[in-house]
PDB file of C-alpha atoms in Angstrom:
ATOM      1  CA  UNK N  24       6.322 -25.829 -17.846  1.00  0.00           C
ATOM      2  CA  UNK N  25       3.661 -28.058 -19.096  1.00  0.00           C
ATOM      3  CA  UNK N  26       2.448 -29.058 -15.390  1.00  0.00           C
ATOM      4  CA  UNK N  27       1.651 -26.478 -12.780  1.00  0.00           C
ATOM      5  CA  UNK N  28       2.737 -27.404  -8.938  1.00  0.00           C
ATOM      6  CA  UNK N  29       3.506 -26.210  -5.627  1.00  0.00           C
ATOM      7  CA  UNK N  30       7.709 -26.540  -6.225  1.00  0.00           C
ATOM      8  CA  UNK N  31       6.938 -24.885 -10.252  1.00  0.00           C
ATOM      9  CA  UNK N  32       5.392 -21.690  -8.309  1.00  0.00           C
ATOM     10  CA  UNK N  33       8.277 -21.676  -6.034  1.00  0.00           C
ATOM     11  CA  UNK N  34      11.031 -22.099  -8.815  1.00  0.00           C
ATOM     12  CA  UNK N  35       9.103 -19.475 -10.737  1.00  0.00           C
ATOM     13  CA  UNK N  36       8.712 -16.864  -7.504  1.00  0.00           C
ATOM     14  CA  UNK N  37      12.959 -17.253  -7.352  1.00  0.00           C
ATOM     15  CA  UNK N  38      13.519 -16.834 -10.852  1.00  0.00           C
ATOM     16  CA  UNK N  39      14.986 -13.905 -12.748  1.00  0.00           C
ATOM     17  CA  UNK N  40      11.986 -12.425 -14.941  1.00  0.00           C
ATOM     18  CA  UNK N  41      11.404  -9.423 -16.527  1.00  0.00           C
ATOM     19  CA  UNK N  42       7.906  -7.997 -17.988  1.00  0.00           C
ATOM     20  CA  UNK N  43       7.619  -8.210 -21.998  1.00  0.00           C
ATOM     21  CA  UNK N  44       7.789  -4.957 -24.320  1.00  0.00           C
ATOM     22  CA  UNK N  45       5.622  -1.885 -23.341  1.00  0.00           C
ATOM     23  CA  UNK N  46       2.966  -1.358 -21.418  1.00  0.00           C
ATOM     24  CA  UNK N  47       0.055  -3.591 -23.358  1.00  0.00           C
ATOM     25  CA  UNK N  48      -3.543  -2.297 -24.667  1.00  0.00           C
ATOM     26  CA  UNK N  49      -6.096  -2.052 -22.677  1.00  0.00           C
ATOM     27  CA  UNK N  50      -9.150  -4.293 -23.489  1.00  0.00           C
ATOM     28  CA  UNK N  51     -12.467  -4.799 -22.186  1.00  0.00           C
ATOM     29  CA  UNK N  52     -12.952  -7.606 -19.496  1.00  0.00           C
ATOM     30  CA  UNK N  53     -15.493  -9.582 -17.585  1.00  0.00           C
ATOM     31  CA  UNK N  54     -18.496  -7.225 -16.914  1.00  0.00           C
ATOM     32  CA  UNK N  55     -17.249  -4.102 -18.443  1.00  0.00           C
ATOM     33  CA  UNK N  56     -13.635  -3.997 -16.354  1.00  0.00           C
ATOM     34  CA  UNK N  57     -11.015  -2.671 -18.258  1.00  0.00           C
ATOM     35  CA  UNK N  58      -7.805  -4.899 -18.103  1.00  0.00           C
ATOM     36  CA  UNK N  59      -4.257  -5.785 -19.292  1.00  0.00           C
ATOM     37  CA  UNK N  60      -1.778  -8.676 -19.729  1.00  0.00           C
ATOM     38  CA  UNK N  61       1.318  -7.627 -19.307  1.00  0.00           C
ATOM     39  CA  UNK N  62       3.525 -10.921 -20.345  1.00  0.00           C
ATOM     40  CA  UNK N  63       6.435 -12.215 -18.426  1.00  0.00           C
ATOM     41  CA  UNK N  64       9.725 -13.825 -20.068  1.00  0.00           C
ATOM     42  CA  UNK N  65      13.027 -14.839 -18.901  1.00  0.00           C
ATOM     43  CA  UNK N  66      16.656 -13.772 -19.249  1.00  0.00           C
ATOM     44  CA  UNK N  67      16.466 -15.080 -22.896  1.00  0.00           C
ATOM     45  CA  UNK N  68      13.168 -13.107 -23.537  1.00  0.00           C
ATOM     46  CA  UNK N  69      11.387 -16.724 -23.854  1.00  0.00           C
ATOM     47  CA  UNK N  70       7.850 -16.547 -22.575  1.00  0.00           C
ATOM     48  CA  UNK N  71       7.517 -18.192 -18.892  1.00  0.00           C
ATOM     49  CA  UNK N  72       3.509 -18.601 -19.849  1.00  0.00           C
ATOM     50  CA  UNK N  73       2.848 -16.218 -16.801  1.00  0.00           C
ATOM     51  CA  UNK N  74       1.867 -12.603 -17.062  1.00  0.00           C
ATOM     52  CA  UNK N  75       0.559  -9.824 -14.508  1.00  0.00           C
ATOM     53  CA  UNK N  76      -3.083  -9.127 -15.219  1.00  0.00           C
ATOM     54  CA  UNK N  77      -3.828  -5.084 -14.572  1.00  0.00           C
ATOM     55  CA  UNK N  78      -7.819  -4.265 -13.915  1.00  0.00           C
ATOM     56  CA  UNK N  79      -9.646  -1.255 -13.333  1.00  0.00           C
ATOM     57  CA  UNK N  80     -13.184  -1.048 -12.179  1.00  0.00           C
ATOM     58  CA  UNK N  81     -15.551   1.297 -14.484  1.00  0.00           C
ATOM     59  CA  UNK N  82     -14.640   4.009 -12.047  1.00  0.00           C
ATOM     60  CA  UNK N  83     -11.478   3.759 -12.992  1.00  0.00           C
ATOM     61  CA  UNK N  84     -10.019   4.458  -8.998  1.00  0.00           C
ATOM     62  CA  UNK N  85      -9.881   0.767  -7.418  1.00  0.00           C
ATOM     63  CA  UNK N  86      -6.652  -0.874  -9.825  1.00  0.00           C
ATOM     64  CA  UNK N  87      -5.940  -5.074  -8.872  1.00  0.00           C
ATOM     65  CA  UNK N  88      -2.786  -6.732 -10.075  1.00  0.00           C
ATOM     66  CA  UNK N  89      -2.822 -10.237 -10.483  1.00  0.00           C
ATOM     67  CA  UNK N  90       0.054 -12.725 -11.394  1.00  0.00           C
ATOM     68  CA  UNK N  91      -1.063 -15.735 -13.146  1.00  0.00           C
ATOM     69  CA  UNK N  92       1.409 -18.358 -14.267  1.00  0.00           C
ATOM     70  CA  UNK N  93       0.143 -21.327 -16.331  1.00  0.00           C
ATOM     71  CA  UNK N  94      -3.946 -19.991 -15.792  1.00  0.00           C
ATOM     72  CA  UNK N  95      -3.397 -19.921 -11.811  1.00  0.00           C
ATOM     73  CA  UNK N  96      -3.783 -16.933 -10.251  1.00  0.00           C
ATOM     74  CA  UNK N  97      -0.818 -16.997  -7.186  1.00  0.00           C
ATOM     75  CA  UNK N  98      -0.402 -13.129  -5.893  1.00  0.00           C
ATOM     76  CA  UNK N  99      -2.862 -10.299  -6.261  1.00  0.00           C
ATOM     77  CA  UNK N 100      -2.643  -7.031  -5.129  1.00  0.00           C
ATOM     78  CA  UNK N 101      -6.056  -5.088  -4.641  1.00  0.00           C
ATOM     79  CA  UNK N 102      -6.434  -1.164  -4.105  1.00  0.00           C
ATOM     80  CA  UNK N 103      -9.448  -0.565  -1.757  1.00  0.00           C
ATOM     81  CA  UNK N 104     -10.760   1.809   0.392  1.00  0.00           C
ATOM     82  CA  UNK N 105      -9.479   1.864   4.212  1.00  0.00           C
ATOM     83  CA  UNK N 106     -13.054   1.975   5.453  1.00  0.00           C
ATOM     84  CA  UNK N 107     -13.382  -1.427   3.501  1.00  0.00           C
ATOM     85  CA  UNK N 108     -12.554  -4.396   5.529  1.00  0.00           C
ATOM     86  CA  UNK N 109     -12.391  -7.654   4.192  1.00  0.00           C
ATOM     87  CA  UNK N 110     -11.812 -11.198   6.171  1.00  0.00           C
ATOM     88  CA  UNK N 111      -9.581 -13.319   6.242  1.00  0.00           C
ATOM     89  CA  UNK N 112      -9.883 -17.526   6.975  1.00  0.00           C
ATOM     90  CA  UNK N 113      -9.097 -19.349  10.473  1.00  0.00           C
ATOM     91  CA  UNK N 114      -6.050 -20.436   9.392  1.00  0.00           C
ATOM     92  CA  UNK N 115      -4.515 -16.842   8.770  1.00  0.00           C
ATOM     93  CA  UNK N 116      -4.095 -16.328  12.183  1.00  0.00           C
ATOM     94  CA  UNK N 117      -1.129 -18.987  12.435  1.00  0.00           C
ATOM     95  CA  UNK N 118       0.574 -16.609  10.063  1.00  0.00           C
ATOM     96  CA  UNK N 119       0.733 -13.998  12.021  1.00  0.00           C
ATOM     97  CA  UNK N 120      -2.322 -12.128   9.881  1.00  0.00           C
ATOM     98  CA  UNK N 121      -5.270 -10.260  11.249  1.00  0.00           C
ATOM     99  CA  UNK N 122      -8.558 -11.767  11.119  1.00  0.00           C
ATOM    100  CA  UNK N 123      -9.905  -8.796   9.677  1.00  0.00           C
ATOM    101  CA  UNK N 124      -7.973  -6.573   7.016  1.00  0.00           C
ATOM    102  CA  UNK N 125      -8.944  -2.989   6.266  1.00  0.00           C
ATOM    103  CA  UNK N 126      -7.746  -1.150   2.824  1.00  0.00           C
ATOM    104  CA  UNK N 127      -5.515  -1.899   0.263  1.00  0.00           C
ATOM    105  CA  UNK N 128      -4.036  -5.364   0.656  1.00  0.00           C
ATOM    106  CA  UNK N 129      -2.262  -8.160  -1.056  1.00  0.00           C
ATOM    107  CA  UNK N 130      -2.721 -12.022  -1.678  1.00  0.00           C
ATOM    108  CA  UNK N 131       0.208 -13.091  -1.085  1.00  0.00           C
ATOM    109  CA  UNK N 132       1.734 -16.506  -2.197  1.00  0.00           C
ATOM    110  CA  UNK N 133       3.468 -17.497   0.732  1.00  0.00           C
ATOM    111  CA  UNK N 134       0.180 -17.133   2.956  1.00  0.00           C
ATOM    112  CA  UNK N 135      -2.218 -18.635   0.193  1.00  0.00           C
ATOM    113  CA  UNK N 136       0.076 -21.691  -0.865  1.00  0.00           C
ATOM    114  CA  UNK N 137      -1.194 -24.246   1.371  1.00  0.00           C
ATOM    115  CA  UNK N 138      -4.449 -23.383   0.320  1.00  0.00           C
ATOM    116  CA  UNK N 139      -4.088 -23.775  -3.093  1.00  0.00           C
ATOM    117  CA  UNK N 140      -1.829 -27.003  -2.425  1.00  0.00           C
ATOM    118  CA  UNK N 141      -4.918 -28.264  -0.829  1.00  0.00           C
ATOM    119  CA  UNK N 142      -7.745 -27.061  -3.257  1.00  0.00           C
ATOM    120  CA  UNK N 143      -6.488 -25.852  -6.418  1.00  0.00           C
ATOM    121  CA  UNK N 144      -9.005 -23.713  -6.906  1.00  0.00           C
ATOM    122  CA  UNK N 145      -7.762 -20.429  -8.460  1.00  0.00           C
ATOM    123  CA  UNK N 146      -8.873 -18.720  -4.878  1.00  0.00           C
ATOM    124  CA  UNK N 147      -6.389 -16.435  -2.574  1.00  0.00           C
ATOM    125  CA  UNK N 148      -8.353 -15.999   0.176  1.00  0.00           C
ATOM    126  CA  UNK N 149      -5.719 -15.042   2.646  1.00  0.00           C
ATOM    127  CA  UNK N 150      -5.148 -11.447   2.619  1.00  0.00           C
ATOM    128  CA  UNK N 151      -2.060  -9.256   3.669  1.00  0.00           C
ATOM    129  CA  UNK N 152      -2.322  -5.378   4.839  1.00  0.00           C
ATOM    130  CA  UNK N 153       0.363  -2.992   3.090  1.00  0.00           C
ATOM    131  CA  UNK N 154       0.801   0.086   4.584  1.00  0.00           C
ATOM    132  CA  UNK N 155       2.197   1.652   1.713  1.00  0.00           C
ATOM    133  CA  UNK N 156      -0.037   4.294  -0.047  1.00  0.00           C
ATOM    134  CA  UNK N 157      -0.351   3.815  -3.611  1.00  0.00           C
ATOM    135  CA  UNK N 158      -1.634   6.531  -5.397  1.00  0.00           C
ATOM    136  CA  UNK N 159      -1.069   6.026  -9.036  1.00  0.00           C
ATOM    137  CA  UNK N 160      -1.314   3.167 -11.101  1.00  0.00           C
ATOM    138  CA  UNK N 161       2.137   2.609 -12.483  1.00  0.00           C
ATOM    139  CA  UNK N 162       3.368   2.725  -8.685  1.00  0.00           C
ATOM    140  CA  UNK N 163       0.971   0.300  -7.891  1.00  0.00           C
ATOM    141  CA  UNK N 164       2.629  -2.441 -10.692  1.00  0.00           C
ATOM    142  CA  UNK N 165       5.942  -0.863  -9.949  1.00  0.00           C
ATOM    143  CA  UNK N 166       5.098  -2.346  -6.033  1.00  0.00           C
ATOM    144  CA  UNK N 167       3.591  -5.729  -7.246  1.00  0.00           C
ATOM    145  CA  UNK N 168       6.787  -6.265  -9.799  1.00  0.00           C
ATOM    146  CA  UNK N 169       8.975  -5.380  -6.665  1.00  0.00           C
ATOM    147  CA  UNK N 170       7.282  -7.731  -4.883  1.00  0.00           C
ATOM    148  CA  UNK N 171       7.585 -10.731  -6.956  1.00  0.00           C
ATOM    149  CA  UNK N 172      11.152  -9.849  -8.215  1.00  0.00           C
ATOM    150  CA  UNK N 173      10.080  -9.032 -11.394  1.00  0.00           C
ATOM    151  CA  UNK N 174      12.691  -6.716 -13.410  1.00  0.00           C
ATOM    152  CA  UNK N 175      10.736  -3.469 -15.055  1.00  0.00           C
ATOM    153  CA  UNK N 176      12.698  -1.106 -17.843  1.00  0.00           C
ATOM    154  CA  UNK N 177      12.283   2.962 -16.811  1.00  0.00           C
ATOM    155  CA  UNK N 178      10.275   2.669 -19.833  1.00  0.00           C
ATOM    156  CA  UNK N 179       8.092  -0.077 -18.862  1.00  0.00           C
ATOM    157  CA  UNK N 180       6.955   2.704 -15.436  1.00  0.00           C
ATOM    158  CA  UNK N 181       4.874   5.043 -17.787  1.00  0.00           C
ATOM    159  CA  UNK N 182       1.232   3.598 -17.419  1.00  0.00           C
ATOM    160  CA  UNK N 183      -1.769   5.068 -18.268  1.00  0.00           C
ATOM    161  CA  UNK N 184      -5.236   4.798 -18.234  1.00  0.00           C
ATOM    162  CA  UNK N 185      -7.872   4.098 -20.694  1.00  0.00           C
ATOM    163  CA  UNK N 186      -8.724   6.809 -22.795  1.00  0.00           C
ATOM    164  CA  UNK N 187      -7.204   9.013 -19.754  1.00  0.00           C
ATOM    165  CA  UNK N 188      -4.298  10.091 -17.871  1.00  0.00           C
ATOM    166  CA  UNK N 189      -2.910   8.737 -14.969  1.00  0.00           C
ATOM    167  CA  UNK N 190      -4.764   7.172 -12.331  1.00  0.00           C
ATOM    168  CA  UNK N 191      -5.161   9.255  -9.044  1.00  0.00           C
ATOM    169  CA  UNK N 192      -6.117   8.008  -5.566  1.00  0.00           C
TER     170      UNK N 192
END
């Protein structure tokens, strides 16, 4: 895995991979977020040099989940208000996407990968409504994992907050 491309993402995306160990400390981030890295192995429990990235706002109420694999970010999942809309480019439209997407939303690889084919520029800038109401954080990684065919333990479910309980929407 020493060379990220298009057909790596794609081999990665159909793999079997599981998350690494227990839910991981939370540390501060980039202007006071509080974040995760939650590392990703294979079948042998060998490191794919991927992991989700968890973040929470100071607030603590608007959670993102972000898969990175080799520094790249390629899916993220953001929790947002429904009275926030966000847009999305031209060229969303010719896959089947609204030009305009309200709420919680995803990233997703299959609607960002000719972008970052084109650019590779660590953006996602195509964006995905979910309709699905996510109202704590460890169903909110439990939906990304799902997502992305990543296997989670029962164990690996319990995730809490900083300093706190579970996050409520």
């Amino acid at each position: 895995m020493a060379n990220l491309s298009i057909e790596h993402i794609d081999d990665f995306l159909s793999s079997d991979k599981f998350l690494d160990g227990l839910h991981p400390q939370w540390g501060e981030g980039y202007l006071g977020v509080q974040q995760f890295r939650w590392n990703i192995v294979d079948s042998l429990g060998v490191g794919l040099r991927s992991h989700l990235v968890v973040s929470l706002k100071a607030s603590l109420d608007r959670p993102t989940v972000s898969l990175i694999v080799l520094g790249h970010p390629i899916y993220r999942l953001d929790v947002v208000p429904d009275s926030e809309e966000k847009g999305n480019p031209p060229w969303a439209a010719a896959l089947g996407l609204p030009n305009y997407v309200n709420g919680t939303h995803t990233h997703p690889w299959y609607a960002n990968k000719g972008h970052v084919a084109k650019n590779w520029d660590k953006t996602l800038p195509c964006r995905e409504p979910i309709s699905q109401k996510l109202s704590e954080l460890e169903h909110v990684i439990a939906h990304v994992a799902e997502t992305l065919g990543i296997t989670m333990t029962n164990e690996q479910r319990v995730v809490y907050l900083p300093n706190q309980g579970r996050f409520i929407n």
